[in-house]
GROMACS .gro file of C-alpha atoms in nm:
model
  458
    1MET     CA    1   4.186  -5.234  -7.602
    2THR     CA    2   4.451  -4.978  -7.506
    3PHE     CA    3   4.487  -4.785  -7.181
    4ALA     CA    4   4.345  -4.469  -7.338
    5SER     CA    5   4.039  -4.648  -7.476
    6VAL     CA    6   3.917  -4.762  -7.132
    7PRO     CA    7   3.637  -4.531  -7.009
    8TRP     CA    8   3.816  -4.451  -6.683
    9LEU     CA    9   3.620  -4.135  -6.608
   10GLU     CA   10   3.281  -4.302  -6.642
   11LEU     CA   11   3.404  -4.595  -6.435
   12ALA     CA   12   3.517  -4.357  -6.159
   13VAL     CA   13   3.151  -4.255  -6.128
   14ALA     CA   14   2.985  -4.587  -6.210
   15VAL     CA   15   3.182  -4.813  -5.972
   16PRO     CA   16   3.081  -4.627  -5.649
   17LEU     CA   17   2.726  -4.598  -5.780
   18VAL     CA   18   2.704  -4.973  -5.835
   19GLY     CA   19   2.851  -5.021  -5.488
   20ALA     CA   20   2.581  -4.798  -5.339
   21LEU     CA   21   2.311  -5.011  -5.499
   22CYS     CA   22   2.474  -5.333  -5.379
   23LEU     CA   23   2.503  -5.211  -5.019
   24SER     CA   24   2.165  -5.037  -5.001
   25ARG     CA   25   2.011  -5.327  -4.808
   26SER     CA   26   2.318  -5.448  -4.619
   27ARG     CA   27   2.271  -5.479  -4.241
   28ASP     CA   28   2.620  -5.603  -4.154
   29ALA     CA   29   2.818  -5.286  -4.080
   30LEU     CA   30   3.161  -5.451  -4.081
   31SER     CA   31   3.099  -5.631  -4.410
   32ALA     CA   32   2.953  -5.312  -4.562
   33SER     CA   33   3.265  -5.123  -4.455
   34ARG     CA   34   3.493  -5.370  -4.632
   35TRP     CA   35   3.287  -5.375  -4.950
   36CYS     CA   36   3.267  -4.995  -4.941
   37LEU     CA   37   3.646  -4.973  -4.925
   38GLY     CA   38   3.670  -5.209  -5.221
   39PHE     CA   39   3.431  -5.008  -5.437
   40LEU     CA   40   3.584  -4.674  -5.336
   41GLY     CA   41   3.934  -4.811  -5.396
   42ALA     CA   42   3.836  -4.928  -5.744
   43GLY     CA   43   3.678  -4.588  -5.813
   44LEU     CA   44   3.995  -4.416  -5.692
   45VAL     CA   45   4.208  -4.627  -5.928
   46CYS     CA   46   3.981  -4.531  -6.219
   47ALA     CA   47   3.995  -4.162  -6.124
   48VAL     CA   48   4.374  -4.169  -6.102
   49ALA     CA   49   4.390  -4.348  -6.438
   50ALA     CA   50   4.169  -4.082  -6.597
   51TRP     CA   51   4.391  -3.808  -6.453
   52GLY     CA   52   4.706  -3.991  -6.564
   53GLY     CA   53   4.574  -4.037  -6.916
   54PHE     CA   54   4.493  -3.666  -6.940
   55MET     CA   55   4.824  -3.547  -6.794
   56GLY     CA   56   5.017  -3.792  -7.011
   57GLY     CA   57   4.849  -3.667  -7.326
   58LEU     CA   58   4.684  -4.000  -7.397
   59THR     CA   59   4.339  -3.841  -7.394
   60ALA     CA   60   4.237  -3.485  -7.474
   61ASP     CA   61   3.964  -3.459  -7.209
   62GLY     CA   62   3.947  -3.793  -7.030
   63THR     CA   63   3.684  -3.934  -7.264
   64SER     CA   64   3.700  -4.270  -7.440
   65PRO     CA   65   3.556  -4.421  -7.761
   66PHE     CA   66   3.392  -4.681  -7.535
   67ASP     CA   67   3.205  -4.432  -7.315
   68ALA     CA   68   2.846  -4.546  -7.261
   69LEU     CA   69   2.673  -4.212  -7.192
   70PRO     CA   70   2.716  -4.074  -7.547
   71LEU     CA   71   2.503  -4.367  -7.665
   72LEU     CA   72   2.223  -4.248  -7.435
   73PHE     CA   73   2.253  -3.870  -7.465
   74GLY     CA   74   2.431  -3.825  -7.798
   75ARG     CA   75   2.720  -3.640  -7.634
   76ASN     CA   76   2.984  -3.680  -7.368
   77VAL     CA   77   2.854  -3.597  -7.020
   78PHE     CA   78   3.183  -3.638  -6.837
   79ALA     CA   79   3.507  -3.471  -6.942
   80ILE     CA   80   3.802  -3.316  -6.761
   81ASP     CA   81   4.036  -3.031  -6.840
   82ALA     CA   82   4.326  -2.850  -6.674
   83LEU     CA   83   4.093  -2.719  -6.404
   84SER     CA   84   3.922  -3.039  -6.295
   85ALA     CA   85   4.183  -3.306  -6.379
   86PRO     CA   86   4.357  -3.311  -6.036
   87LEU     CA   87   4.036  -3.250  -5.840
   88VAL     CA   88   3.861  -3.570  -5.954
   89PRO     CA   89   4.117  -3.814  -5.806
   90LEU     CA   90   4.153  -3.589  -5.501
   91LEU     CA   91   3.782  -3.621  -5.423
   92ALA     CA   92   3.789  -3.995  -5.482
   93LEU     CA   93   4.084  -4.021  -5.242
   94LEU     CA   94   3.906  -3.814  -4.976
   95HIS     CA   95   3.602  -4.045  -4.985
   96PHE     CA   96   3.822  -4.355  -4.970
   97LEU     CA   97   4.018  -4.224  -4.671
   98THR     CA   98   3.698  -4.123  -4.491
   99ALA     CA   99   3.568  -4.479  -4.521
  100LEU     CA  100   3.908  -4.616  -4.421
  101ALA     CA  101   3.924  -4.399  -4.106
  102THR     CA  102   3.570  -4.480  -3.987
  103ALA     CA  103   3.598  -4.630  -3.640
  104ARG     CA  104   3.424  -4.959  -3.568
  105THR     CA  105   3.222  -4.792  -3.293
  106LYS     CA  106   3.073  -4.557  -3.556
  107MET     CA  107   3.010  -4.811  -3.832
  108SER     CA  108   2.660  -4.906  -3.720
  109ARG     CA  109   2.550  -4.540  -3.738
  110PHE     CA  110   2.728  -4.457  -4.062
  111SER     CA  111   2.566  -4.531  -4.398
  112PHE     CA  112   2.826  -4.672  -4.635
  113ALA     CA  113   2.569  -4.695  -4.915
  114TRP     CA  114   2.507  -4.320  -4.898
  115LEU     CA  115   2.883  -4.262  -4.876
  116LEU     CA  116   2.924  -4.446  -5.207
  117ALA     CA  117   2.631  -4.258  -5.363
  118GLY     CA  118   2.775  -3.927  -5.245
  119SER     CA  119   3.115  -4.018  -5.386
  120ALA     CA  120   2.966  -4.097  -5.726
  121LEU     CA  121   2.769  -3.772  -5.734
  122ARG     CA  122   3.055  -3.548  -5.622
  123VAL     CA  123   3.305  -3.702  -5.861
  124ALA     CA  124   3.043  -3.666  -6.136
  125VAL     CA  125   2.999  -3.296  -6.052
  126PHE     CA  126   3.371  -3.228  -6.085
  127ALA     CA  127   3.391  -3.433  -6.405
  128CYS     CA  128   3.112  -3.235  -6.574
  129LYS     CA  129   3.144  -2.912  -6.771
  130MET     CA  130   2.813  -2.860  -6.957
  131PRO     CA  131   2.588  -2.612  -6.768
  132TRP     CA  132   2.262  -2.809  -6.760
  133ASP     CA  133   2.435  -3.141  -6.692
  134LEU     CA  134   2.625  -2.978  -6.409
  135GLY     CA  135   2.308  -2.817  -6.277
  136VAL     CA  136   2.127  -3.151  -6.258
  137LEU     CA  137   2.420  -3.312  -6.077
  138LEU     CA  138   2.446  -3.021  -5.832
  139VAL     CA  139   2.078  -3.065  -5.746
  140LEU     CA  140   2.115  -3.441  -5.701
  141ALA     CA  141   2.420  -3.390  -5.479
  142THR     CA  142   2.201  -3.210  -5.223
  143LEU     CA  143   1.994  -3.525  -5.157
  144PRO     CA  144   2.229  -3.765  -4.967
  145PRO     CA  145   2.274  -3.531  -4.666
  146TYR     CA  146   1.896  -3.481  -4.646
  147PHE     CA  147   1.829  -3.854  -4.637
  148GLU     CA  148   2.097  -3.905  -4.373
  149LEU     CA  149   1.941  -3.635  -4.154
  150ARG     CA  150   1.605  -3.810  -4.194
  151ARG     CA  151   1.757  -4.149  -4.113
  152ARG     CA  152   1.916  -4.011  -3.796
  153GLY     CA  153   1.593  -3.843  -3.688
  154ARG     CA  154   1.752  -3.497  -3.690
  155PRO     CA  155   1.585  -3.169  -3.795
  156THR     CA  156   1.601  -3.098  -4.167
  157ARG     CA  157   1.430  -2.759  -4.194
  158VAL     CA  158   1.742  -2.539  -4.204
  159TYR     CA  159   1.911  -2.760  -4.462
  160VAL     CA  160   1.599  -2.790  -4.678
  161ILE     CA  161   1.534  -2.414  -4.679
  162HIS     CA  162   1.888  -2.328  -4.785
  163MET     CA  163   1.914  -2.604  -5.046
  164ALA     CA  164   1.574  -2.509  -5.187
  165LEU     CA  165   1.701  -2.153  -5.222
  166PHE     CA  166   2.017  -2.283  -5.389
  167VAL     CA  167   1.823  -2.501  -5.633
  168GLY     CA  168   1.578  -2.221  -5.714
  169LEU     CA  169   1.853  -1.970  -5.788
  170LEU     CA  170   2.050  -2.229  -5.986
  171VAL     CA  171   1.760  -2.330  -6.211
  172ALA     CA  172   1.650  -1.970  -6.259
  173GLY     CA  173   2.005  -1.870  -6.352
  174LEU     CA  174   2.034  -2.152  -6.605
  175VAL     CA  175   1.704  -2.054  -6.765
  176ALA     CA  176   1.778  -1.680  -6.774
  177ASP     CA  177   2.045  -1.508  -6.979
  178GLY     CA  178   2.262  -1.199  -6.966
  179THR     CA  179   2.313  -1.007  -6.643
  180ALA     CA  180   2.009  -1.166  -6.478
  181ALA     CA  181   2.159  -1.513  -6.524
  182ALA     CA  182   2.491  -1.400  -6.378
  183VAL     CA  183   2.323  -1.247  -6.072
  184LEU     CA  184   2.106  -1.554  -6.006
  185LEU     CA  185   2.396  -1.792  -6.048
  186MET     CA  186   2.607  -1.572  -5.821
  187GLY     CA  187   2.337  -1.607  -5.557
  188ALA     CA  188   2.336  -1.987  -5.598
  189VAL     CA  189   2.716  -1.998  -5.560
  190LEU     CA  190   2.707  -1.786  -5.244
  191VAL     CA  191   2.439  -2.007  -5.088
  192ARG     CA  192   2.623  -2.329  -5.175
  193SER     CA  193   2.951  -2.187  -5.043
  194GLY     CA  194   2.794  -2.083  -4.713
  195THR     CA  195   2.874  -1.712  -4.726
  196VAL     CA  196   2.715  -1.474  -4.477
  197PRO     CA  197   2.418  -1.450  -4.422
  198VAL     CA  198   2.331  -1.788  -4.580
  199HIS     CA  199   2.592  -1.983  -4.385
  200VAL     CA  200   2.368  -2.131  -4.116
  201TRP     CA  201   2.313  -2.456  -4.306
  202VAL     CA  202   2.683  -2.545  -4.277
  203THR     CA  203   2.696  -2.521  -3.896
  204ASP     CA  204   2.356  -2.693  -3.874
  205LEU     CA  205   2.480  -2.979  -4.093
  206PHE     CA  206   2.785  -3.036  -3.871
  207GLU     CA  207   2.571  -3.030  -3.559
  208ASN     CA  208   2.305  -3.274  -3.683
  209CYS     CA  209   2.472  -3.495  -3.945
  210SER     CA  210   2.752  -3.745  -3.898
  211PHE     CA  211   3.092  -3.577  -3.901
  212GLY     CA  212   3.209  -3.784  -4.199
  213THR     CA  213   2.912  -3.694  -4.416
  214ALA     CA  214   2.928  -3.323  -4.328
  215LEU     CA  215   3.301  -3.324  -4.400
  216LEU     CA  216   3.253  -3.475  -4.746
  217VAL     CA  217   2.967  -3.239  -4.832
  218VAL     CA  218   3.152  -2.915  -4.761
  219THR     CA  219   3.525  -2.985  -4.804
  220PRO     CA  220   3.528  -3.003  -5.188
  221ILE     CA  221   3.404  -2.637  -5.197
  222THR     CA  222   3.158  -2.720  -5.474
  223GLY     CA  223   3.049  -2.356  -5.492
  224MET     CA  224   3.388  -2.260  -5.634
  225TYR     CA  225   3.353  -2.516  -5.911
  226ALA     CA  226   3.002  -2.392  -5.990
  227ALA     CA  227   3.132  -2.035  -6.007
  228LEU     CA  228   3.408  -2.128  -6.251
  229ARG     CA  229   3.180  -2.338  -6.474
  230LEU     CA  230   2.860  -2.135  -6.461
  231VAL     CA  231   2.927  -1.774  -6.356
  232LEU     CA  232   3.254  -1.686  -6.530
  233PRO     CA  233   3.159  -1.829  -6.875
  234SER     CA  234   2.842  -1.615  -6.875
  235GLN     CA  235   3.060  -1.303  -6.908
  236PRO     CA  236   2.922  -1.138  -6.590
  237PRO     CA  237   2.952  -0.762  -6.538
  238GLU     CA  238   3.241  -0.652  -6.321
  239TRP     CA  239   3.015  -0.569  -6.028
  240VAL     CA  240   2.892  -0.931  -6.011
  241LEU     CA  241   3.243  -1.060  -5.946
  242GLN     CA  242   3.303  -0.772  -5.708
  243GLY     CA  243   2.988  -0.877  -5.524
  244ILE     CA  244   3.114  -1.233  -5.488
  245GLY     CA  245   3.452  -1.104  -5.375
  246GLY     CA  246   3.311  -0.852  -5.127
  247VAL     CA  247   3.072  -1.095  -4.960
  248SER     CA  248   3.338  -1.368  -4.957
  249LEU     CA  249   3.597  -1.135  -4.803
  250PHE     CA  250   3.359  -1.033  -4.525
  251THR     CA  251   3.269  -1.398  -4.465
  252ALA     CA  252   3.636  -1.499  -4.450
  253VAL     CA  253   3.711  -1.248  -4.173
  254TYR     CA  254   3.380  -1.302  -3.990
  255ALA     CA  255   3.405  -1.683  -3.995
  256ALA     CA  256   3.770  -1.672  -3.886
  257GLY     CA  257   3.673  -1.454  -3.591
  258MET     CA  258   3.387  -1.688  -3.503
  259ALA     CA  259   3.620  -1.988  -3.517
  260VAL     CA  260   3.841  -1.827  -3.253
  261VAL     CA  261   3.558  -1.801  -2.997
  262GLN     CA  262   3.373  -2.131  -3.052
  263THR     CA  263   3.334  -2.367  -2.759
  264ASP     CA  264   3.205  -2.663  -2.963
  265ALA     CA  265   3.461  -2.848  -3.177
  266ARG     CA  266   3.224  -2.915  -3.465
  267ARG     CA  267   3.116  -2.551  -3.489
  268PHE     CA  268   3.481  -2.451  -3.471
  269PHE     CA  269   3.558  -2.671  -3.770
  270ALA     CA  270   3.252  -2.544  -3.960
  271PHE     CA  271   3.358  -2.180  -3.923
  272LEU     CA  272   3.719  -2.265  -4.004
  273PHE     CA  273   3.600  -2.423  -4.327
  274LEU     CA  274   3.374  -2.127  -4.411
  275SER     CA  275   3.666  -1.888  -4.375
  276HIS     CA  276   3.890  -2.096  -4.602
  277ALA     CA  277   3.616  -2.148  -4.863
  278SER     CA  278   3.552  -1.774  -4.872
  279LEU     CA  279   3.923  -1.700  -4.915
  280VAL     CA  280   3.923  -1.928  -5.220
  281LEU     CA  281   3.628  -1.734  -5.366
  282VAL     CA  282   3.807  -1.404  -5.311
  283GLY     CA  283   4.047  -1.496  -5.592
  284LEU     CA  284   3.760  -1.490  -5.841
  285GLU     CA  285   3.690  -1.121  -5.783
  286LEU     CA  286   4.053  -1.026  -5.844
  287HIS     CA  287   4.051  -1.214  -6.180
  288THR     CA  288   4.423  -1.180  -6.249
  289ALA     CA  289   4.645  -1.473  -6.337
  290ILE     CA  290   4.845  -1.466  -6.014
  291SER     CA  291   4.543  -1.430  -5.781
  292LEU     CA  292   4.339  -1.694  -5.963
  293THR     CA  293   4.639  -1.929  -5.958
  294GLY     CA  294   4.665  -1.873  -5.584
  295ALA     CA  295   4.292  -1.935  -5.537
  296LEU     CA  296   4.299  -2.258  -5.739
  297ALA     CA  297   4.611  -2.380  -5.557
  298LEU     CA  298   4.459  -2.289  -5.220
  299TRP     CA  299   4.144  -2.478  -5.321
  300GLY     CA  300   4.331  -2.806  -5.359
  301SER     CA  301   4.534  -2.740  -5.046
  302VAL     CA  302   4.220  -2.677  -4.841
  303ILE     CA  303   4.064  -3.004  -4.961
  304VAL     CA  304   4.373  -3.196  -4.848
  305SER     CA  305   4.455  -3.012  -4.525
  306LEU     CA  306   4.101  -2.959  -4.394
  307GLY     CA  307   4.017  -3.313  -4.505
  308GLY     CA  308   4.298  -3.446  -4.287
  309PHE     CA  309   4.213  -3.202  -4.007
  310GLY     CA  310   3.850  -3.311  -4.011
  311LEU     CA  311   3.939  -3.681  -4.013
  312THR     CA  312   4.168  -3.627  -3.714
  313LEU     CA  313   3.897  -3.439  -3.525
  314ARG     CA  314   3.652  -3.715  -3.616
  315ALA     CA  315   3.889  -3.980  -3.478
  316ILE     CA  316   3.923  -3.787  -3.150
  317GLU     CA  317   3.547  -3.752  -3.127
  318ALA     CA  318   3.503  -4.127  -3.180
  319ARG     CA  319   3.703  -4.182  -2.858
  320PHE     CA  320   3.578  -3.903  -2.634
  321GLY     CA  321   3.237  -3.808  -2.773
  322ARG     CA  322   3.134  -3.457  -2.876
  323LEU     CA  323   3.420  -3.225  -2.789
  324THR     CA  324   3.411  -2.885  -2.623
  325LEU     CA  325   3.683  -2.622  -2.631
  326SER     CA  326   3.584  -2.443  -2.312
  327GLU     CA  327   3.839  -2.622  -2.093
  328PHE     CA  328   4.182  -2.783  -2.119
  329ARG     CA  329   4.128  -3.156  -2.165
  330GLY     CA  330   4.488  -3.282  -2.162
  331LEU     CA  331   4.438  -3.554  -2.423
  332TYR     CA  332   4.795  -3.558  -2.554
  333ALA     CA  333   4.905  -3.840  -2.323
  334ALA     CA  334   4.605  -4.052  -2.426
  335SER     CA  335   4.681  -4.027  -2.798
  336PRO     CA  336   5.000  -3.839  -2.893
  337SER     CA  337   4.976  -3.950  -3.257
  338LEU     CA  338   4.636  -3.785  -3.297
  339ALA     CA  339   4.773  -3.469  -3.135
  340VAL     CA  340   5.058  -3.455  -3.386
  341CYS     CA  341   4.822  -3.519  -3.679
  342PHE     CA  342   4.584  -3.250  -3.550
  343LEU     CA  343   4.861  -2.993  -3.530
  344LEU     CA  344   5.017  -3.081  -3.868
  345THR     CA  345   4.693  -3.072  -4.066
  346GLY     CA  346   4.570  -2.764  -3.880
  347LEU     CA  347   4.889  -2.569  -3.951
  348ALA     CA  348   4.880  -2.683  -4.314
  349SER     CA  349   4.530  -2.539  -4.353
  350VAL     CA  350   4.652  -2.192  -4.249
  351GLY     CA  351   4.952  -2.192  -4.483
  352PHE     CA  352   5.239  -2.280  -4.249
  353PRO     CA  353   5.580  -2.271  -4.428
  354GLY     CA  354   5.690  -2.602  -4.575
  355MET     CA  355   5.333  -2.721  -4.626
  356SER     CA  356   5.103  -2.721  -4.927
  357GLY     CA  357   4.905  -2.411  -4.832
  358PHE     CA  358   5.206  -2.182  -4.793
  359VAL     CA  359   5.278  -2.108  -5.160
  360ALA     CA  360   4.907  -2.092  -5.244
  361THR     CA  361   4.838  -1.840  -4.967
  362GLU     CA  362   5.140  -1.636  -5.070
  363LEU     CA  363   5.015  -1.616  -5.430
  364LEU     CA  364   4.666  -1.519  -5.320
  365VAL     CA  365   4.796  -1.248  -5.085
  366ASP     CA  366   5.031  -1.110  -5.353
  367GLY     CA  367   4.746  -1.091  -5.602
  368ALA     CA  368   4.517  -0.930  -5.346
  369VAL     CA  369   4.773  -0.667  -5.246
  370VAL     CA  370   4.832  -0.576  -5.611
  371ALA     CA  371   4.458  -0.538  -5.668
  372SER     CA  372   4.388  -0.351  -5.342
  373PRO     CA  373   4.593  -0.311  -5.025
  374ILE     CA  374   4.270  -0.323  -4.822
  375VAL     CA  375   4.174  -0.659  -4.972
  376GLY     CA  376   4.525  -0.788  -4.907
  377LEU     CA  377   4.508  -0.673  -4.545
  378ALA     CA  378   4.170  -0.843  -4.495
  379VAL     CA  379   4.304  -1.169  -4.639
  380LEU     CA  380   4.599  -1.153  -4.399
  381VAL     CA  381   4.370  -1.082  -4.103
  382ALA     CA  382   4.152  -1.382  -4.191
  383ALA     CA  383   4.456  -1.609  -4.228
  384ALA     CA  384   4.599  -1.488  -3.895
  385LEU     CA  385   4.270  -1.544  -3.712
  386ASN     CA  386   4.246  -1.894  -3.858
  387GLY     CA  387   4.592  -1.969  -3.724
  388VAL     CA  388   4.492  -1.843  -3.379
  389ALA     CA  389   4.177  -2.058  -3.389
  390VAL     CA  390   4.373  -2.373  -3.477
  391MET     CA  391   4.629  -2.320  -3.200
  392ARG     CA  392   4.357  -2.239  -2.947
  393ALA     CA  393   4.176  -2.564  -3.035
  394TYR     CA  394   4.500  -2.760  -3.006
  395PHE     CA  395   4.577  -2.621  -2.661
  396ALA     CA  396   4.220  -2.677  -2.542
  397LEU     CA  397   4.215  -3.041  -2.652
  398PHE     CA  398   4.567  -3.162  -2.585
  399THR     CA  399   4.717  -2.952  -2.305
  400GLY     CA  400   4.626  -2.913  -1.938
  401ASP     CA  401   4.596  -3.178  -1.669
  402ARG     CA  402   4.689  -3.517  -1.810
  403TYR     CA  403   4.393  -3.737  -1.898
  404THR     CA  404   4.458  -4.102  -1.811
  405PRO     CA  405   4.219  -4.337  -1.990
  406ARG     CA  406   4.132  -4.680  -1.856
  407VAL     CA  407   4.159  -4.839  -2.200
  408PRO     CA  408   4.408  -4.775  -2.485
  409LEU     CA  409   4.290  -4.488  -2.704
  410GLY     CA  410   4.581  -4.459  -2.946
  411ILE     CA  411   4.537  -4.409  -3.317
  412THR     CA  412   4.442  -4.723  -3.510
  413LEU     CA  413   4.628  -4.854  -3.813
  414ARG     CA  414   4.347  -4.754  -4.052
  415GLU     CA  415   4.324  -4.403  -3.907
  416ARG     CA  416   4.700  -4.366  -3.920
  417GLY     CA  417   4.704  -4.470  -4.285
  418ALA     CA  418   4.430  -4.223  -4.378
  419VAL     CA  419   4.583  -3.924  -4.203
  420LEU     CA  420   4.941  -4.004  -4.309
  421ALA     CA  421   4.832  -4.029  -4.674
  422LEU     CA  422   4.695  -3.674  -4.657
  423THR     CA  423   4.998  -3.559  -4.455
  424ALA     CA  424   5.226  -3.694  -4.727
  425LEU     CA  425   5.036  -3.487  -4.985
  426ILE     CA  426   5.062  -3.183  -4.759
  427PHE     CA  427   5.442  -3.206  -4.733
  428ALA     CA  428   5.484  -3.303  -5.098
  429GLY     CA  429   5.291  -2.991  -5.196
  430GLY     CA  430   5.502  -2.783  -4.957
  431PHE     CA  431   5.849  -2.903  -5.053
  432PHE     CA  432   5.784  -2.974  -5.423
  433PRO     CA  433   5.510  -2.730  -5.527
  434GLN     CA  434   5.634  -2.658  -5.879
  435ALA     CA  435   5.431  -2.912  -6.076
  436TYR     CA  436   5.105  -2.844  -5.892
  437ILE     CA  437   5.140  -2.465  -5.909
  438ALA     CA  438   5.223  -2.489  -6.280
  439SER     CA  439   4.907  -2.691  -6.344
  440ARG     CA  440   4.697  -2.440  -6.146
  441HIS     CA  441   4.855  -2.153  -6.340
  442GLN     CA  442   4.767  -2.327  -6.666
  443ALA     CA  443   4.408  -2.369  -6.546
  444ALA     CA  444   4.392  -2.005  -6.438
  445GLU     CA  445   4.516  -1.880  -6.774
  446ALA     CA  446   4.269  -2.104  -6.958
  447THR     CA  447   3.985  -1.971  -6.739
  448LEU     CA  448   4.083  -1.610  -6.802
  449GLU     CA  449   4.118  -1.670  -7.176
  450ASP     CA  450   3.772  -1.826  -7.191
  451ARG     CA  451   3.633  -1.523  -7.014
  452GLY     CA  452   3.818  -1.287  -7.244
  453ALA     CA  453   3.997  -1.115  -6.956
  454GLU     CA  454   4.325  -0.940  -7.005
  455LYS     CA  455   4.606  -1.095  -6.807
  456PRO     CA  456   4.861  -0.852  -6.670
  457ALA     CA  457   5.228  -0.901  -6.736
  458HIS     CA  458   5.404  -1.106  -6.470
   0.00000   0.00000   0.00000
């Protein structure tokens, strides 16, 4: 058996799923954490191998002659292309680092079995291209957060209402055809992405669910993937994409403004995410090669930077409890390493020069300005407000009267490894962006060709 004949992509989904079944009845949190890391690490290796085989030309779409699912369904369920190839290992890495950075004080309240199940489902979503297969996986991916809310005894009504609306629009859009299908699927994408006015479920999830679970549910920006796989191939009328772009642009500015004035750290992060996710969706409406390249590049950058930012905020919360931003807490002296990680990942998320988001934001702004100066101005306003929100949160948490803890509260080795891994990706994408931007440009051109759009000269 050769490297290319190993079903790496199926194994990247199957290994975490098997791990979830094995840990479903585990009561030893520390042992479950170690086994979870093992299963997620093995899944990450398989995901990286699938990506490496595709990029190296060993496989055309990540599939293998030894795949098991074609024997059951008569066709390949999982396959990758230029769009999804780097996203699959990135998601696997994010889940692995989330498990790695989970503090021992939080292990008893964190379900590692559901973490593994969520990892399998989300990797499966991003490794799927067929509409109905993708639709089924998108529906299944809504279940783990619901069961965690139930397990924690937290209210589920807001989440259930919004996900029911998402599922209804998704199924109706897959059944319908023509313009009706495009409109229904557009509605499903907007709900899943948390655009105004259907954004309440995101803030509710962060308030009631564990920070790690909420982070993994929203950070991949699954709505963007659904839009690229389901909405664009249906040849939607121009006004459908303009509708997505208009609502997303308003949400980006609104959420950025809300992030500036939040007094709760979790709500601040939720609105910061909503603004970034909406900026990514704005690139769809512009549908030019440069803007779509910028949106795709920003998508990956947001996953890395906000993933690291969220893990840092989660580590701070594990030490000091739920955080407020209404006063200066002076936590820098208690944990300077966390302060540095907070600032680095926060600045990366807003496109600070030398970091992964800088080139992506520049491409998106250039494409927006070419399409419409007003759109370009709105994108700049949203980005500026996000930067203000990040700096305000930093000053509120780490400056002011020095906080002197009675016990050491410095960053642990596991937390340091998780955040530094994402920080390394942030700086690698900032100083050596050529390969990643080229791959996103290739994916953008392929998407526009499939849609039959005319690419302007550039």
